[in-house]
Amino acid sequence: MPAEVLRWQDLENTARQFFHIHNYKEIRTPYFEETELFARSMGQTSEVVQKQMLTLNSQKEEESASHYSLRPEGTAAVLRSYIENHMHRHENLSKLFYVGPMFRGERPQKGRLRQFHQMGVEAIGPQSSSPYLDAEVIAMSVHLLKAFGLNHFTLRINTLGDDSDRTNFARFLRDQLGDRMNTFEPALQKSFKDNIFRVLDSKDPQAKKAVKGLGLNHSYLSKESADYFAKLKATLKEMNVEFEEDFGLVRGLDYYTHTVFEISDPSLGSQDALGAGGRYNNLAGQLGGGGDIEAIGFALGLERILLSLGENKSVASSPLSYYIIALEENFFGKAFMLLNALRHEGIAADIGYKSASVKSQMRTANKANPNFVVLIGEEEIVKNQVTVKNMKTGEQTSIALEEFERFALENR
Ligand code: AMP
């Protein structure tokens, strides 16, 4: 609704300015793409691909069902577009941002919708991994939330290391959890083989208990990966970005490598994630781009941000400057032309489109909440002037018609 839209625009305006300061450029990708793109990038074993994809059903044979899906997130499409448009040929590092709707077939509840909105960034380029870039992206997500007026959230970070570190970590988890696997819920037992990391994300009480007892640490990391993460943490500290290290944070999607992070507001209850992100150095290779194209990004959920801000942050609309009232129907044509002249000068103005009693027009004018009301009646027409009422002071003045445009430009 219009009053809510003001709050959305306020967030979007703040974000666009913020992204501009960091030299991120906006990219707009389609709302639906080939199902295969999402399935391949997010991983067949991810919850989104298994349970939440909204797939289009076309009448046409060649666009057969399941060929296209509404986008459940932004990263896959941004990277697809990056590769298709050969962006690496034009710049070493592409810093992109997006704002828009995403779609997931979930059971709607507070803070969880089937159509929701994200704003996110992706920094993509050949051999672009740098702890400084990771620190920039993480710090941006925190600073952007602060720019929106949020303060009560926590940032958790972790690293998954590179492919061989990930494999080591997965082996460690399988070894440690193997004999308890049959106590977990069936869906989780299935992911034991395909994607053991889901155990770490799981809400299953048995799995939670088992994970708690693991005493996770970073022993699976190579020296290189450990150094990278140490540099990232040191940089975040220098930037005064507060974080907690969470060894169990892995994120639900297959494509993450190295840095992962999540931001949550505990006061939001069960849907407490405000946003999340991480580095994905293998995705471009998987999608047919150069294997050396590396990337990091984050996405924030707008509905969650608005919930977290609560009702107290209201945003005022830009005011209407003039509301014009014709005191009799036969003066309406003149009033209408005056309205158009004001708008032509870039002055926000409105009118009631049908003749009505002065009282009723005045009531409508009050609702429109203009700075000035202009009255045109018999006397005004005869004397070639208008009567202008300042709605703040109540003061009423007559102004010659040829003077009015200048007056309006100076008094909005
Ligand atoms: P994800 O890609 O699942 O990590 O989502 C990133 C962010 O988008 C989350 O932290 C939420 O703020 C938001 N989000 C994800 N799914 C939904 C949903 N169904 N409804 C509302 N917000 C969502």
Coordinates of N, CA and C in Angstrom, one line a residue, residues 59-214:
Q59 N 1.7 -23.9 -21.6 CA 0.8 -24.6 -22.5 C 1.6 -25.2 -23.7
K60 N 2.7 -24.5 -24.0 CA 3.5 -24.9 -25.2 C 4.4 -26.1 -24.9
E61 N 4.3 -27.1 -25.8 CA 5.1 -28.3 -25.7 C 6.6 -28.0 -25.5
E62 N 7.1 -27.1 -26.4 CA 8.5 -26.9 -26.4 C 9.0 -26.2 -25.1
E63 N 8.1 -25.4 -24.5 CA 8.5 -24.8 -23.2 C 7.9 -25.7 -22.1
S64 N 8.2 -27.0 -22.2 CA 7.5 -27.9 -21.3 C 7.6 -27.6 -19.9
A65 N 6.7 -28.1 -19.1 CA 6.7 -27.9 -17.7 C 8.1 -28.2 -17.1
S66 N 8.4 -27.5 -16.1 CA 9.7 -27.7 -15.4 C 10.9 -27.1 -16.1
H67 N 10.6 -26.5 -17.3 CA 11.8 -25.9 -18.0 C 12.2 -24.6 -17.3
Y68 N 11.3 -23.8 -16.9 CA 11.6 -22.5 -16.3 C 11.1 -22.4 -14.9
S69 N 11.9 -21.7 -14.0 CA 11.4 -21.5 -12.7 C 11.6 -20.0 -12.3
L70 N 10.7 -19.6 -11.4 CA 10.9 -18.2 -10.8 C 12.2 -18.2 -10.0
R71 N 12.9 -17.1 -10.0 CA 14.2 -17.1 -9.4 C 14.0 -17.2 -7.8
P72 N 14.7 -18.1 -7.2 CA 14.6 -18.2 -5.7 C 15.6 -17.3 -5.0
E73 N 16.6 -16.9 -5.8 CA 17.7 -16.0 -5.2 C 18.4 -15.3 -6.4
G74 N 19.4 -14.5 -6.1 CA 19.9 -13.6 -7.1 C 21.2 -14.1 -7.7
T75 N 22.0 -14.8 -6.9 CA 23.4 -15.1 -7.3 C 23.6 -15.8 -8.6
A76 N 22.8 -16.9 -8.8 CA 23.0 -17.8 -10.0 C 22.7 -16.9 -11.3
A77 N 21.7 -16.1 -11.3 CA 21.3 -15.4 -12.5 C 22.4 -14.3 -12.7
V78 N 22.9 -13.7 -11.7 CA 23.9 -12.6 -11.9 C 25.2 -13.2 -12.5
L79 N 25.5 -14.4 -12.0 CA 26.7 -15.0 -12.6 C 26.5 -15.5 -14.0
R80 N 25.3 -16.0 -14.2 CA 24.9 -16.5 -15.6 C 25.1 -15.3 -16.6
S81 N 24.6 -14.1 -16.1 CA 24.6 -13.0 -16.9 C 26.1 -12.5 -17.1
Y82 N 26.8 -12.5 -16.1 CA 28.3 -12.1 -16.1 C 29.0 -12.9 -17.2
I83 N 28.7 -14.3 -17.2 CA 29.4 -15.1 -18.1 C 28.9 -14.9 -19.6
E84 N 27.6 -14.8 -19.7 CA 27.0 -14.6 -21.0 C 27.5 -13.3 -21.7
N85 N 27.7 -12.3 -20.9 CA 28.1 -11.0 -21.4 C 29.6 -10.7 -21.4
H86 N 30.3 -11.8 -21.1 CA 31.8 -11.7 -21.1 C 32.3 -10.5 -20.3
M87 N 31.7 -10.3 -19.1 CA 32.1 -9.1 -18.4 C 33.6 -9.1 -18.0
H88 N 34.2 -10.3 -17.9 CA 35.6 -10.4 -17.5 C 36.5 -9.7 -18.5
R89 N 36.0 -9.6 -19.8 CA 36.8 -9.0 -20.8 C 36.9 -7.5 -20.6
H90 N 35.9 -6.9 -19.9 CA 35.8 -5.5 -19.8 C 36.4 -4.9 -18.6
E91 N 36.4 -5.7 -17.5 CA 36.9 -5.2 -16.2 C 37.5 -6.4 -15.4
N92 N 38.4 -6.1 -14.6 CA 39.0 -7.1 -13.8 C 38.1 -7.6 -12.7
L93 N 37.4 -6.7 -12.1 CA 36.4 -7.0 -11.1 C 35.1 -6.3 -11.4
S94 N 34.0 -7.1 -11.4 CA 32.7 -6.5 -11.6 C 32.0 -6.4 -10.3
K95 N 31.7 -5.2 -9.9 CA 31.0 -5.0 -8.6 C 29.5 -4.7 -8.9
L96 N 28.6 -5.6 -8.6 CA 27.3 -5.5 -9.1 C 26.3 -5.5 -7.9
F97 N 25.2 -4.8 -8.0 CA 24.1 -5.0 -7.0 C 22.8 -5.2 -7.6
Y98 N 21.9 -5.7 -6.9 CA 20.5 -5.9 -7.4 C 19.5 -5.7 -6.3
V99 N 18.3 -5.3 -6.7 CA 17.2 -5.2 -5.7 C 16.0 -5.8 -6.4
G100 N 15.3 -6.7 -5.8 CA 14.1 -7.2 -6.5 C 13.4 -8.4 -5.8
P101 N 12.3 -8.8 -6.4 CA 11.6 -9.9 -5.8 C 12.2 -11.3 -6.1
M102 N 12.1 -12.2 -5.1 CA 12.5 -13.6 -5.3 C 11.3 -14.4 -4.9
F103 N 11.4 -15.7 -5.3 CA 10.2 -16.5 -5.1 C 10.5 -17.9 -4.6
R104 N 9.9 -18.3 -3.5 CA 10.1 -19.7 -3.0 C 8.8 -20.3 -2.6
G105 N 8.6 -21.5 -2.9 CA 7.3 -22.2 -2.5 C 7.4 -22.7 -1.1
E106 N 7.2 -21.7 -0.2 CA 7.3 -22.1 1.2 C 5.9 -21.9 1.9
R107 N 5.7 -22.5 3.0 CA 4.5 -22.2 3.8 C 4.6 -20.8 4.4
P108 N 3.7 -19.9 3.9 CA 3.9 -18.5 4.3 C 3.7 -18.4 5.8
Q109 N 4.4 -17.6 6.5 CA 4.3 -17.2 7.9 C 5.0 -15.9 8.1
K110 N 4.9 -15.4 9.3 CA 5.6 -14.1 9.6 C 7.0 -14.1 9.2
G111 N 7.4 -13.2 8.3 CA 8.8 -13.1 7.9 C 9.2 -14.2 6.9
R112 N 8.3 -14.9 6.4 CA 8.6 -15.9 5.4 C 7.5 -15.9 4.4
L113 N 7.8 -15.5 3.2 CA 6.8 -15.3 2.1 C 7.1 -16.1 0.9
R114 N 6.1 -16.3 0.0 CA 6.4 -16.9 -1.3 C 7.1 -15.9 -2.2
Q115 N 6.6 -14.7 -2.2 CA 7.3 -13.6 -2.9 C 7.9 -12.7 -1.9
F116 N 9.2 -12.6 -1.9 CA 9.9 -11.7 -0.9 C 10.9 -10.9 -1.7
H117 N 11.6 -10.0 -1.1 CA 12.5 -9.1 -1.8 C 13.9 -9.1 -1.2
Q118 N 14.8 -9.1 -2.0 CA 16.2 -9.1 -1.5 C 16.9 -7.9 -2.2
M119 N 17.9 -7.4 -1.5 CA 18.9 -6.5 -2.1 C 20.3 -7.2 -1.8
G120 N 21.1 -7.2 -2.9 CA 22.4 -8.0 -2.7 C 23.5 -7.4 -3.5
V121 N 24.7 -7.8 -3.3 CA 25.8 -7.5 -4.1 C 26.6 -8.7 -4.5
E122 N 27.3 -8.6 -5.6 CA 28.2 -9.7 -6.0 C 29.4 -9.0 -6.6
A123 N 30.6 -9.4 -6.1 CA 31.9 -8.9 -6.6 C 32.5 -10.1 -7.3
I124 N 32.6 -10.0 -8.7 CA 33.0 -11.1 -9.5 C 34.2 -10.7 -10.4
G125 N 35.2 -11.6 -10.4 CA 36.3 -11.4 -11.4 C 37.3 -12.5 -11.3
P126 N 38.2 -12.6 -12.4 CA 39.2 -13.6 -12.4 C 40.2 -13.4 -11.3
Q127 N 40.5 -14.5 -10.6 CA 41.4 -14.5 -9.5 C 41.2 -13.3 -8.6
S128 N 40.0 -13.1 -8.2 CA 39.7 -11.8 -7.4 C 39.6 -12.1 -5.9
S129 N 39.9 -13.3 -5.5 CA 39.9 -13.6 -4.0 C 40.8 -12.7 -3.3
S130 N 40.3 -12.0 -2.3 CA 41.2 -11.2 -1.4 C 40.5 -11.0 -0.1
P131 N 41.2 -11.2 1.0 CA 40.6 -11.0 2.3 C 40.0 -9.6 2.4
Y132 N 40.7 -8.6 1.7 CA 40.2 -7.2 1.8 C 38.8 -7.1 1.1
L133 N 38.7 -7.8 0.0 CA 37.4 -7.7 -0.7 C 36.3 -8.4 0.1
D134 N 36.7 -9.6 0.7 CA 35.7 -10.3 1.6 C 35.3 -9.3 2.8
A135 N 36.3 -8.7 3.3 CA 36.0 -7.8 4.5 C 35.1 -6.6 4.0
E136 N 35.4 -6.1 2.8 CA 34.5 -5.0 2.3 C 33.1 -5.5 2.2
V137 N 32.9 -6.7 1.6 CA 31.5 -7.1 1.3 C 30.8 -7.4 2.7
I138 N 31.5 -8.0 3.6 CA 30.9 -8.3 4.9 C 30.6 -6.9 5.6
A139 N 31.6 -6.0 5.6 CA 31.4 -4.8 6.3 C 30.2 -4.0 5.6
M140 N 30.1 -4.1 4.3 CA 29.0 -3.4 3.6 C 27.6 -3.9 4.1
S141 N 27.5 -5.2 4.3 CA 26.2 -5.7 4.7 C 25.9 -5.2 6.1
V142 N 26.9 -5.1 7.0 CA 26.7 -4.5 8.3 C 26.4 -3.0 8.3
H143 N 27.2 -2.3 7.5 CA 27.0 -0.9 7.5 C 25.7 -0.5 6.8
L144 N 25.3 -1.3 5.8 CA 24.0 -1.0 5.2 C 22.9 -1.1 6.2
L145 N 22.9 -2.2 7.0 CA 21.8 -2.4 8.0 C 21.8 -1.3 9.0
K146 N 23.0 -0.8 9.3 CA 23.1 0.3 10.3 C 22.5 1.6 9.6
A147 N 22.8 1.8 8.3 CA 22.3 3.0 7.6 C 20.8 2.9 7.6
F148 N 20.2 1.7 7.6 CA 18.7 1.6 7.6 C 18.2 2.0 9.0
G149 N 19.1 2.0 10.0 CA 18.6 2.3 11.4 C 18.6 1.1 12.3
L150 N 19.2 0.0 11.8 CA 19.2 -1.2 12.7 C 20.4 -1.3 13.5
N151 N 20.3 -1.7 14.8 CA 21.5 -1.9 15.6 C 21.6 -3.2 16.3
H152 N 20.4 -3.9 16.5 CA 20.4 -5.1 17.3 C 20.4 -6.3 16.4
F153 N 21.6 -6.5 15.8 CA 21.8 -7.8 15.0 C 23.2 -8.3 15.3
T154 N 23.4 -9.6 15.0 CA 24.7 -10.2 15.2 C 25.2 -10.7 13.9
L155 N 26.5 -10.6 13.7 CA 27.1 -11.1 12.5 C 28.0 -12.3 12.9
R156 N 27.7 -13.5 12.2 CA 28.5 -14.7 12.5 C 29.3 -15.0 11.2
I157 N 30.6 -15.4 11.3 CA 31.4 -15.7 10.2 C 32.0 -17.0 10.3
N158 N 32.4 -17.6 9.2 CA 33.1 -18.9 9.2 C 33.8 -19.1 7.9
T159 N 34.7 -20.1 7.8 CA 35.3 -20.4 6.5 C 35.1 -21.9 6.3
L160 N 34.9 -22.2 5.0 CA 34.8 -23.6 4.6 C 36.1 -24.1 4.0
G161 N 37.0 -23.1 3.7 CA 38.2 -23.5 3.0 C 38.0 -23.8 1.6
D162 N 39.0 -24.3 0.9 CA 38.9 -24.6 -0.5 C 38.3 -26.0 -0.7
D163 N 38.3 -26.5 -1.9 CA 37.7 -27.8 -2.2 C 38.2 -29.0 -1.3
S164 N 39.5 -29.0 -1.2 CA 40.1 -30.1 -0.4 C 39.8 -30.0 1.1
D165 N 39.8 -28.7 1.6 CA 39.4 -28.5 3.0 C 38.0 -28.9 3.2
R166 N 37.1 -28.6 2.3 CA 35.7 -28.9 2.4 C 35.6 -30.5 2.5
T167 N 36.3 -31.2 1.6 CA 36.3 -32.6 1.6 C 36.8 -33.2 2.9
N168 N 37.8 -32.6 3.5 CA 38.3 -33.0 4.8 C 37.3 -32.8 5.9
F169 N 36.6 -31.7 5.8 CA 35.6 -31.3 6.8 C 34.5 -32.3 6.7
A170 N 34.0 -32.6 5.5 CA 32.9 -33.5 5.3 C 33.3 -34.9 5.8
R171 N 34.5 -35.3 5.6 CA 35.0 -36.7 6.0 C 35.0 -36.7 7.5
F172 N 35.4 -35.6 8.2 CA 35.5 -35.6 9.6 C 34.0 -35.7 10.2
L173 N 33.1 -35.0 9.5 CA 31.7 -35.0 10.0 C 31.1 -36.4 9.9
R174 N 31.4 -37.1 8.7 CA 30.9 -38.4 8.5 C 31.4 -39.4 9.5
D175 N 32.7 -39.3 9.8 CA 33.4 -40.2 10.7 C 32.7 -40.0 12.1
Q176 N 32.6 -38.7 12.5 CA 32.1 -38.4 13.8 C 30.6 -38.7 14.1
L177 N 29.8 -38.5 13.0 CA 28.4 -38.6 13.1 C 27.8 -39.9 12.7
G178 N 28.7 -40.7 12.0 CA 28.2 -42.0 11.4 C 27.3 -42.9 12.3
D179 N 27.8 -43.1 13.5 CA 27.0 -44.1 14.3 C 25.7 -43.4 14.9
R180 N 25.6 -42.1 14.8 CA 24.4 -41.5 15.3 C 23.4 -41.2 14.3
M181 N 23.8 -41.4 13.0 CA 23.0 -41.0 11.9 C 21.5 -41.5 11.9
N182 N 21.4 -42.8 12.4 CA 20.0 -43.4 12.4 C 19.1 -42.8 13.4
T183 N 19.6 -41.9 14.3 CA 18.7 -41.2 15.2 C 18.2 -39.9 14.6
F184 N 18.7 -39.5 13.4 CA 18.3 -38.2 12.8 C 17.0 -38.4 12.0
E185 N 16.3 -37.3 11.7 CA 15.1 -37.4 10.9 C 15.4 -38.0 9.5
P186 N 14.5 -38.7 8.8 CA 14.8 -39.4 7.6 C 15.4 -38.5 6.5
A187 N 14.9 -37.3 6.3 CA 15.4 -36.4 5.3 C 16.9 -36.1 5.5
L188 N 17.2 -36.0 6.7 CA 18.6 -35.7 7.1 C 19.5 -36.9 6.9
Q189 N 18.9 -38.1 7.2 CA 19.7 -39.3 6.9 C 20.1 -39.4 5.5
K190 N 19.1 -39.0 4.6 CA 19.4 -39.0 3.2 C 20.5 -38.1 2.8
S191 N 20.5 -36.9 3.4 CA 21.6 -36.0 3.0 C 22.9 -36.3 3.5
F192 N 22.9 -37.3 4.4 CA 24.2 -37.7 5.0 C 25.3 -38.1 4.0
K193 N 24.8 -38.7 2.9 CA 25.7 -39.1 1.9 C 26.0 -38.0 0.9
D194 N 24.9 -37.3 0.5 CA 25.1 -36.3 -0.6 C 25.6 -34.9 0.0
N195 N 25.1 -34.5 1.1 CA 25.5 -33.2 1.6 C 25.5 -33.2 3.1
I196 N 26.6 -33.7 3.7 CA 26.7 -33.8 5.1 C 26.5 -32.5 5.9
F197 N 26.9 -31.4 5.2 CA 26.8 -30.1 5.9 C 25.4 -29.7 6.3
R198 N 24.4 -30.3 5.7 CA 23.1 -30.0 6.1 C 22.8 -30.4 7.5
V199 N 23.5 -31.3 8.0 CA 23.4 -31.7 9.5 C 23.7 -30.5 10.4
L200 N 24.7 -29.7 9.9 CA 25.0 -28.5 10.7 C 24.0 -27.4 10.8
D201 N 23.2 -27.3 9.7 CA 22.1 -26.4 9.6 C 20.8 -26.8 10.2
S202 N 20.7 -28.1 10.5 CA 19.4 -28.8 10.8 C 18.8 -28.3 12.1
K203 N 17.5 -28.3 12.1 CA 16.8 -28.0 13.3 C 16.4 -29.3 14.1
D204 N 16.7 -30.4 13.5 CA 16.4 -31.7 14.2 C 17.1 -31.8 15.5
P205 N 16.3 -32.0 16.6 CA 16.9 -32.0 18.0 C 18.1 -32.9 18.1
Q206 N 18.0 -34.1 17.6 CA 19.0 -35.1 17.7 C 20.3 -34.7 17.0
A207 N 20.1 -34.1 15.8 CA 21.3 -33.6 15.1 C 21.9 -32.5 15.8
K208 N 21.1 -31.6 16.3 CA 21.6 -30.4 17.1 C 22.5 -30.9 18.2
K209 N 22.0 -31.9 18.9 CA 22.7 -32.4 20.1 C 24.0 -33.0 19.7
A210 N 24.0 -33.8 18.6 CA 25.2 -34.4 18.1 C 26.2 -33.4 17.7
V211 N 25.8 -32.4 17.0 CA 26.7 -31.4 16.5 C 27.3 -30.6 17.6
K212 N 26.5 -30.3 18.7 CA 27.0 -29.6 19.8 C 28.2 -30.4 20.5
G213 N 28.1 -31.7 20.5 CA 29.1 -32.5 21.1 C 30.4 -32.7 20.3
L214 N 30.4 -32.1 19.1 CA 31.5 -32.4 18.2 C 32.8 -31.6 18.5

